[in-house]
Amino acid sequence: MFPSKKPSMNSHERPICVQGDSGLVLTTDPKPRLRWTVELHDRFVDAVTQLGGPDKATPKTIMRVMGVKGLTLYHLKSHLQKFRLGKQPHKEFSDHTKDDISFQLYIYIYILHLKSCSRNVQITEALRMQMEVQRRLHEQLEVQKHLQMRIEAQGKYMQSILEKACQTLAGENAAAASSGCYKPGLMMEVAGAMKDIGSPVTFPSLQDLHLFNNDHLDHLHDGFFPCTSETLCLGPKKRPNPYSSPNGKSPMIWADEELPEEASKSPVNGGLDIESMTREVYEAKPMLSGDSAARRAQVPAPEMMSPMIRGGVLNQARNLSYG
Amino acid sequence: MEVFMDDAAALQISYSFSAASHADVHSLASFFGDDQDEFYCDHLRNVESSSAISASSYSSPPPAEYQWPAVAGDENLRLIHLLMAAAEALTGGQKGRELARVILVRLGELVVPAASAASGATSIERLVAHFIGALQGIVDGAGRGQIHRGFPSDEALQAFQLAQDMLPDDKLGHFTANQSILEAAAGERRIHVVDYDIKEGLQWSSLMQAMVSRKDGAPPPSLRITAVSGGRSAGKGRWSSETIQVTGQRLMEFAESIGQPLTFGYCRLDRRQMFRPATIRVVKGEALFFNSALLQPEFHQRTTASVRSFLTGAAELGARLVTVIKEERASGSAVIVGEENEGFVRRFTEQLQRYSAKMEALEAEFPKQGRAREMVERLILAPSVRVALSTAYCEREEPEESLEWMPAAGFRPVELSFFNLCQARLLLGLFNQGYRVEEDAPNKITLSWKSRRLLSASVWSPPAVAPANS
């Protein structure tokens, strides 16, 4: 269902991973990246739960709760945002938007209708309905992914505005250059404010997008580079320098912070991998949506479908699940 | 100016506390001296009685879910009442201005100055402080002259960045408009977008990114963006051609960094800020799109006529789509203050509600980030309020707020796709639960905070125009 479009990357070209003593898995390619392993993600999810859910938790508090050495706010911020974004389809289905209610009704009525049909028709109809559900889920998945990219684009552009401003001001006010545009006091505070925000829309990371396994992501992986808002990480054609201010200064706000690189998830090999990886990451998590969304879609009459279909569908749905 | 007002008797035009009203009127009036006594008495009485009329609406609970920010006892309520009184006073001609001045001074004493907001002024105090500033500007006659000049300060830019992260408004509008454009431009190789108020160009960064990664193959080889710049009187503000050129430069660099070819240009409005189609260079085979993001207006731009001329110009030039992002008035705004009471007071109240809704939203989402919120309130929201009130005060005519004229003029609604709606909901899901997006019409979504409408994005296709003889 998810054919790999990246034949060039397979397991033996994956960068070697080492396990740090804090349990963090770092790769040894030229740019050490953080890998969100199953355990790490579990701890993350536990921490988030403890803190009252993804809407209440902030990167700072998560970091404290997790207490993992070497894990920085940046890692957490992007991971959190991914997490939040991915949690939604769960809400989508439970929102009473007319779309979804009528869709669920539609499913239900269909099931009722099935009861009166012959077995063959039942199977066909059931399959068709399942495809409908999957189509929906898939569409939503698409939207989510694109939304992510669009948010990032604006973030990146925003950064360029700030950088430009810095240069413009510095250029214009040679006399006032002492104040310049780099005011550590103000910016540290703002930086502090921004860190605290754990903003929903900054610093997204593509690192978990292995779950999506889609063409777009594959070619995003091409040029993929740590994807924090101050880096230029978009576009398949370029391998940009993340700190590209012409005068070599690092981007204003984060000047004092070390700028970590986000993990680049090793690209997907094929549908099976997706499924197993997905399952690994999300299987036992009751609050995550993937399975429950699939389950809910089937809820009307699970007993009506043959075990074969149901099993197949569950697997399919899990492929789509994105937490 | 020394002002002495006994607190207890201070303009208790307090609807729900109706203490001695006449006593107050007189004690205040006596301050101003005998010769002016009568005028002030009358005025205050008028204000008082009209507020009595509106008492029911003003003191009645606001619409269902929307609450005024937490009112801690009488003080906050009194602040608001004083503010309202000042606003009303401003409609009373020269003498009214004097009265307003007095009230504002008194208010200033009661409220911790906004500048020290970091020291923990309450939200009501900050809200009031900003409105005091706005009214003060009007009283001082700075109204028309208050055009933002030059490049925004770096602090303002940072506040802008914070605002982008903390408020969904801009993003929702941009993404919705962009998605409709993308869909309508699917498969096109030459695309031309004309933008009424390009501001920093943020909207187009994500459009370009989306084009680069669009499904049907390569990004369009030809993308043109034309920004509309104000007529000569636009001065040095955001609408000046200098500022716009800087923005264009930035957009082109960004475009290059993601591999999207982009040509940028700008056109000018005429002296009366009207759009003239002849200023747009039309290229055959181009898919043309007109975008008008009417949020955060700058002073004296965006008269109703100007916007209309832009949108009808779109029709003349054969644009595929017209996207409109604009502020929405609160639905069923409960405050109606006397018939003759002009637009100004109504718009003042509107702004008060809007601003407090945004503050509330910010606080709900980022309860601990007081400093960031304060920056956004001070540098992004408050200036917007100042502009709105200055405009409201100086121009008696009310800008046309609704787009109802469009269907009559032949614009047809273009339905928002499932993708678009889904995107809107997902985006909001990243923000506080209090936000809501509703599909008012097949071609329009509205963002609300609780029950208070904030902005809407709608998509139209312009009426076909008989081909010109060319």
JSON list of C-alpha atoms in Angstrom, two decimals, chain B residues 112-241:
[
{"chain": "B", "resi": 112, "resn": "VAL", "atom": "CA", "xyz": [-0.88, 50.86, 36.18]},
{"chain": "B", "resi": 113, "resn": "PRO", "atom": "CA", "xyz": [0.91, 52.22, 33.17]},
{"chain": "B", "resi": 114, "resn": "ALA", "atom": "CA", "xyz": [1.08, 49.72, 30.40]},
{"chain": "B", "resi": 115, "resn": "ALA", "atom": "CA", "xyz": [4.79, 50.14, 30.14]},
{"chain": "B", "resi": 116, "resn": "SER", "atom": "CA", "xyz": [5.28, 48.28, 33.33]},
{"chain": "B", "resi": 117, "resn": "ALA", "atom": "CA", "xyz": [3.04, 45.49, 32.28]},
{"chain": "B", "resi": 118, "resn": "ALA", "atom": "CA", "xyz": [5.75, 43.05, 33.01]},
{"chain": "B", "resi": 119, "resn": "SER", "atom": "CA", "xyz": [5.30, 43.97, 36.61]},
{"chain": "B", "resi": 120, "resn": "GLY", "atom": "CA", "xyz": [2.03, 42.17, 36.59]},
{"chain": "B", "resi": 121, "resn": "ALA", "atom": "CA", "xyz": [-0.74, 44.49, 35.65]},
{"chain": "B", "resi": 122, "resn": "THR", "atom": "CA", "xyz": [-3.89, 42.55, 35.26]},
{"chain": "B", "resi": 123, "resn": "SER", "atom": "CA", "xyz": [-5.30, 41.92, 31.85]},
{"chain": "B", "resi": 124, "resn": "ILE", "atom": "CA", "xyz": [-8.05, 44.41, 32.36]},
{"chain": "B", "resi": 125, "resn": "GLU", "atom": "CA", "xyz": [-5.55, 47.01, 33.32]},
{"chain": "B", "resi": 126, "resn": "ARG", "atom": "CA", "xyz": [-3.51, 46.34, 30.23]},
{"chain": "B", "resi": 127, "resn": "LEU", "atom": "CA", "xyz": [-6.57, 46.38, 28.06]},
{"chain": "B", "resi": 128, "resn": "VAL", "atom": "CA", "xyz": [-7.70, 49.64, 29.51]},
{"chain": "B", "resi": 129, "resn": "ALA", "atom": "CA", "xyz": [-4.22, 51.11, 29.29]},
{"chain": "B", "resi": 130, "resn": "HIS", "atom": "CA", "xyz": [-4.06, 50.44, 25.59]},
{"chain": "B", "resi": 131, "resn": "PHE", "atom": "CA", "xyz": [-7.42, 51.92, 25.02]},
{"chain": "B", "resi": 132, "resn": "ILE", "atom": "CA", "xyz": [-6.51, 54.94, 27.04]},
{"chain": "B", "resi": 133, "resn": "GLY", "atom": "CA", "xyz": [-3.60, 55.35, 24.71]},
{"chain": "B", "resi": 134, "resn": "ALA", "atom": "CA", "xyz": [-5.81, 55.08, 21.69]},
{"chain": "B", "resi": 135, "resn": "LEU", "atom": "CA", "xyz": [-8.30, 57.60, 22.98]},
{"chain": "B", "resi": 136, "resn": "GLN", "atom": "CA", "xyz": [-5.54, 59.88, 24.10]},
{"chain": "B", "resi": 137, "resn": "GLY", "atom": "CA", "xyz": [-4.25, 59.91, 20.59]},
{"chain": "B", "resi": 138, "resn": "ILE", "atom": "CA", "xyz": [-7.61, 61.00, 19.33]},
{"chain": "B", "resi": 139, "resn": "VAL", "atom": "CA", "xyz": [-8.00, 63.66, 21.97]},
{"chain": "B", "resi": 140, "resn": "ASP", "atom": "CA", "xyz": [-4.60, 65.02, 21.13]},
{"chain": "B", "resi": 141, "resn": "GLY", "atom": "CA", "xyz": [-5.68, 65.29, 17.56]},
{"chain": "B", "resi": 142, "resn": "ALA", "atom": "CA", "xyz": [-3.03, 62.94, 16.40]},
{"chain": "B", "resi": 143, "resn": "GLY", "atom": "CA", "xyz": [-5.64, 61.02, 14.49]},
{"chain": "B", "resi": 144, "resn": "ARG", "atom": "CA", "xyz": [-4.81, 61.57, 10.91]},
{"chain": "B", "resi": 145, "resn": "GLY", "atom": "CA", "xyz": [-1.16, 62.06, 11.41]},
{"chain": "B", "resi": 146, "resn": "GLN", "atom": "CA", "xyz": [-0.60, 58.78, 13.05]},
{"chain": "B", "resi": 147, "resn": "ILE", "atom": "CA", "xyz": [0.78, 56.91, 10.18]},
{"chain": "B", "resi": 148, "resn": "HIS", "atom": "CA", "xyz": [3.35, 54.34, 10.92]},
{"chain": "B", "resi": 149, "resn": "ARG", "atom": "CA", "xyz": [6.56, 55.46, 9.39]},
{"chain": "B", "resi": 150, "resn": "GLY", "atom": "CA", "xyz": [9.55, 53.56, 8.31]},
{"chain": "B", "resi": 151, "resn": "PHE", "atom": "CA", "xyz": [10.64, 50.11, 9.08]},
{"chain": "B", "resi": 152, "resn": "PRO", "atom": "CA", "xyz": [9.17, 48.44, 12.13]},
{"chain": "B", "resi": 153, "resn": "SER", "atom": "CA", "xyz": [11.47, 48.22, 15.10]},
{"chain": "B", "resi": 154, "resn": "ASP", "atom": "CA", "xyz": [13.11, 44.92, 15.76]},
{"chain": "B", "resi": 155, "resn": "GLU", "atom": "CA", "xyz": [11.02, 44.59, 18.85]},
{"chain": "B", "resi": 156, "resn": "ALA", "atom": "CA", "xyz": [7.93, 45.01, 16.74]},
{"chain": "B", "resi": 157, "resn": "LEU", "atom": "CA", "xyz": [9.17, 42.37, 14.35]},
{"chain": "B", "resi": 158, "resn": "GLN", "atom": "CA", "xyz": [9.74, 39.95, 17.13]},
{"chain": "B", "resi": 159, "resn": "ALA", "atom": "CA", "xyz": [6.29, 40.66, 18.42]},
{"chain": "B", "resi": 160, "resn": "PHE", "atom": "CA", "xyz": [5.07, 39.98, 14.93]},
{"chain": "B", "resi": 161, "resn": "GLN", "atom": "CA", "xyz": [6.79, 36.63, 14.94]},
{"chain": "B", "resi": 162, "resn": "LEU", "atom": "CA", "xyz": [5.33, 35.82, 18.32]},
{"chain": "B", "resi": 163, "resn": "ALA", "atom": "CA", "xyz": [1.91, 36.82, 17.11]},
{"chain": "B", "resi": 164, "resn": "GLN", "atom": "CA", "xyz": [2.20, 34.46, 14.20]},
{"chain": "B", "resi": 165, "resn": "ASP", "atom": "CA", "xyz": [2.84, 31.64, 16.58]},
{"chain": "B", "resi": 166, "resn": "MET", "atom": "CA", "xyz": [0.36, 32.60, 19.22]},
{"chain": "B", "resi": 167, "resn": "LEU", "atom": "CA", "xyz": [-2.62, 33.64, 17.18]},
{"chain": "B", "resi": 168, "resn": "PRO", "atom": "CA", "xyz": [-4.13, 31.55, 14.43]},
{"chain": "B", "resi": 169, "resn": "ASP", "atom": "CA", "xyz": [-5.72, 34.49, 12.64]},
{"chain": "B", "resi": 170, "resn": "ASP", "atom": "CA", "xyz": [-3.23, 35.21, 9.92]},
{"chain": "B", "resi": 171, "resn": "LYS", "atom": "CA", "xyz": [-2.46, 31.62, 9.23]},
{"chain": "B", "resi": 172, "resn": "LEU", "atom": "CA", "xyz": [-6.04, 30.62, 8.90]},
{"chain": "B", "resi": 173, "resn": "GLY", "atom": "CA", "xyz": [-6.77, 33.38, 6.45]},
{"chain": "B", "resi": 174, "resn": "HIS", "atom": "CA", "xyz": [-3.62, 32.81, 4.45]},
{"chain": "B", "resi": 175, "resn": "PHE", "atom": "CA", "xyz": [-3.88, 29.07, 4.23]},
{"chain": "B", "resi": 176, "resn": "THR", "atom": "CA", "xyz": [-7.51, 29.09, 3.27]},
{"chain": "B", "resi": 177, "resn": "ALA", "atom": "CA", "xyz": [-7.01, 31.63, 0.53]},
{"chain": "B", "resi": 178, "resn": "ASN", "atom": "CA", "xyz": [-3.88, 29.88, -0.67]},
{"chain": "B", "resi": 179, "resn": "GLN", "atom": "CA", "xyz": [-5.53, 26.52, -0.86]},
{"chain": "B", "resi": 180, "resn": "SER", "atom": "CA", "xyz": [-8.33, 27.87, -3.02]},
{"chain": "B", "resi": 181, "resn": "ILE", "atom": "CA", "xyz": [-5.79, 29.48, -5.28]},
{"chain": "B", "resi": 182, "resn": "LEU", "atom": "CA", "xyz": [-3.83, 26.27, -5.49]},
{"chain": "B", "resi": 183, "resn": "GLU", "atom": "CA", "xyz": [-6.86, 24.28, -6.41]},
{"chain": "B", "resi": 184, "resn": "ALA", "atom": "CA", "xyz": [-7.96, 26.73, -9.03]},
{"chain": "B", "resi": 185, "resn": "ALA", "atom": "CA", "xyz": [-4.47, 26.91, -10.43]},
{"chain": "B", "resi": 186, "resn": "ALA", "atom": "CA", "xyz": [-3.94, 23.18, -10.60]},
{"chain": "B", "resi": 187, "resn": "GLY", "atom": "CA", "xyz": [-1.96, 22.30, -13.65]},
{"chain": "B", "resi": 188, "resn": "GLU", "atom": "CA", "xyz": [-1.45, 25.89, -14.71]},
{"chain": "B", "resi": 189, "resn": "ARG", "atom": "CA", "xyz": [1.97, 26.88, -15.82]},
{"chain": "B", "resi": 190, "resn": "ARG", "atom": "CA", "xyz": [1.61, 30.61, -15.58]},
{"chain": "B", "resi": 191, "resn": "ILE", "atom": "CA", "xyz": [0.16, 32.12, -12.50]},
{"chain": "B", "resi": 192, "resn": "HIS", "atom": "CA", "xyz": [-0.27, 35.72, -11.51]},
{"chain": "B", "resi": 193, "resn": "VAL", "atom": "CA", "xyz": [-1.36, 36.86, -8.10]},
{"chain": "B", "resi": 194, "resn": "VAL", "atom": "CA", "xyz": [-2.31, 40.42, -7.31]},
{"chain": "B", "resi": 195, "resn": "ASP", "atom": "CA", "xyz": [-2.28, 41.28, -3.64]},
{"chain": "B", "resi": 196, "resn": "TYR", "atom": "CA", "xyz": [-4.10, 44.26, -2.23]},
{"chain": "B", "resi": 197, "resn": "ASP", "atom": "CA", "xyz": [-2.10, 44.56, 0.96]},
{"chain": "B", "resi": 198, "resn": "ILE", "atom": "CA", "xyz": [1.00, 42.48, 0.89]},
{"chain": "B", "resi": 199, "resn": "LYS", "atom": "CA", "xyz": [2.34, 43.52, 4.28]},
{"chain": "B", "resi": 200, "resn": "GLU", "atom": "CA", "xyz": [5.39, 41.33, 4.91]},
{"chain": "B", "resi": 201, "resn": "GLY", "atom": "CA", "xyz": [4.58, 38.88, 2.20]},
{"chain": "B", "resi": 202, "resn": "LEU", "atom": "CA", "xyz": [4.10, 36.07, 4.63]},
{"chain": "B", "resi": 203, "resn": "GLN", "atom": "CA", "xyz": [1.09, 34.65, 2.87]},
{"chain": "B", "resi": 204, "resn": "TRP", "atom": "CA", "xyz": [3.02, 33.97, -0.30]},
{"chain": "B", "resi": 205, "resn": "SER", "atom": "CA", "xyz": [5.81, 32.08, 1.34]},
{"chain": "B", "resi": 206, "resn": "SER", "atom": "CA", "xyz": [3.53, 29.17, 2.05]},
{"chain": "B", "resi": 207, "resn": "LEU", "atom": "CA", "xyz": [1.82, 29.44, -1.30]},
{"chain": "B", "resi": 208, "resn": "MET", "atom": "CA", "xyz": [5.15, 29.12, -3.01]},
{"chain": "B", "resi": 209, "resn": "GLN", "atom": "CA", "xyz": [6.11, 26.19, -0.89]},
{"chain": "B", "resi": 210, "resn": "ALA", "atom": "CA", "xyz": [2.86, 24.52, -1.77]},
{"chain": "B", "resi": 211, "resn": "MET", "atom": "CA", "xyz": [3.48, 25.12, -5.45]},
{"chain": "B", "resi": 212, "resn": "VAL", "atom": "CA", "xyz": [6.87, 23.61, -5.26]},
{"chain": "B", "resi": 213, "resn": "SER", "atom": "CA", "xyz": [5.47, 20.47, -3.78]},
{"chain": "B", "resi": 214, "resn": "ARG", "atom": "CA", "xyz": [2.27, 20.23, -5.70]},
{"chain": "B", "resi": 215, "resn": "LYS", "atom": "CA", "xyz": [1.15, 16.93, -6.92]},
{"chain": "B", "resi": 216, "resn": "ASP", "atom": "CA", "xyz": [0.77, 17.49, -10.58]},
{"chain": "B", "resi": 217, "resn": "GLY", "atom": "CA", "xyz": [4.39, 17.65, -11.39]},
{"chain": "B", "resi": 218, "resn": "ALA", "atom": "CA", "xyz": [6.72, 20.55, -11.50]},
{"chain": "B", "resi": 219, "resn": "PRO", "atom": "CA", "xyz": [6.20, 23.90, -9.92]},
{"chain": "B", "resi": 220, "resn": "PRO", "atom": "CA", "xyz": [4.79, 26.48, -12.30]},
{"chain": "B", "resi": 221, "resn": "PRO", "atom": "CA", "xyz": [7.60, 27.90, -14.37]},
{"chain": "B", "resi": 222, "resn": "SER", "atom": "CA", "xyz": [6.09, 31.32, -14.20]},
{"chain": "B", "resi": 223, "resn": "LEU", "atom": "CA", "xyz": [4.77, 32.84, -11.01]},
{"chain": "B", "resi": 224, "resn": "ARG", "atom": "CA", "xyz": [4.20, 36.52, -10.75]},
{"chain": "B", "resi": 225, "resn": "ILE", "atom": "CA", "xyz": [3.19, 38.42, -7.68]},
{"chain": "B", "resi": 226, "resn": "THR", "atom": "CA", "xyz": [2.07, 42.00, -7.98]},
{"chain": "B", "resi": 227, "resn": "ALA", "atom": "CA", "xyz": [1.61, 44.03, -4.85]},
{"chain": "B", "resi": 228, "resn": "VAL", "atom": "CA", "xyz": [-0.71, 46.97, -4.73]},
{"chain": "B", "resi": 229, "resn": "SER", "atom": "CA", "xyz": [0.91, 50.03, -3.31]},
{"chain": "B", "resi": 230, "resn": "GLY", "atom": "CA", "xyz": [-0.84, 53.08, -2.00]},
{"chain": "B", "resi": 231, "resn": "GLY", "atom": "CA", "xyz": [-1.26, 56.25, -3.94]},
{"chain": "B", "resi": 232, "resn": "ARG", "atom": "CA", "xyz": [1.30, 58.96, -3.47]},
{"chain": "B", "resi": 233, "resn": "SER", "atom": "CA", "xyz": [-0.26, 60.04, -0.23]},
{"chain": "B", "resi": 234, "resn": "ALA", "atom": "CA", "xyz": [0.59, 56.73, 1.35]},
{"chain": "B", "resi": 235, "resn": "GLY", "atom": "CA", "xyz": [3.73, 58.23, 2.71]},
{"chain": "B", "resi": 236, "resn": "LYS", "atom": "CA", "xyz": [6.32, 56.02, 4.21]},
{"chain": "B", "resi": 237, "resn": "GLY", "atom": "CA", "xyz": [4.11, 53.43, 5.71]},
{"chain": "B", "resi": 238, "resn": "ARG", "atom": "CA", "xyz": [3.70, 49.85, 4.87]},
{"chain": "B", "resi": 239, "resn": "TRP", "atom": "CA", "xyz": [1.88, 50.72, 1.70]},
{"chain": "B", "resi": 240, "resn": "SER", "atom": "CA", "xyz": [4.65, 52.78, 0.21]},
{"chain": "B", "resi": 241, "resn": "SER", "atom": "CA", "xyz": [6.47, 51.50, -2.79]}
]
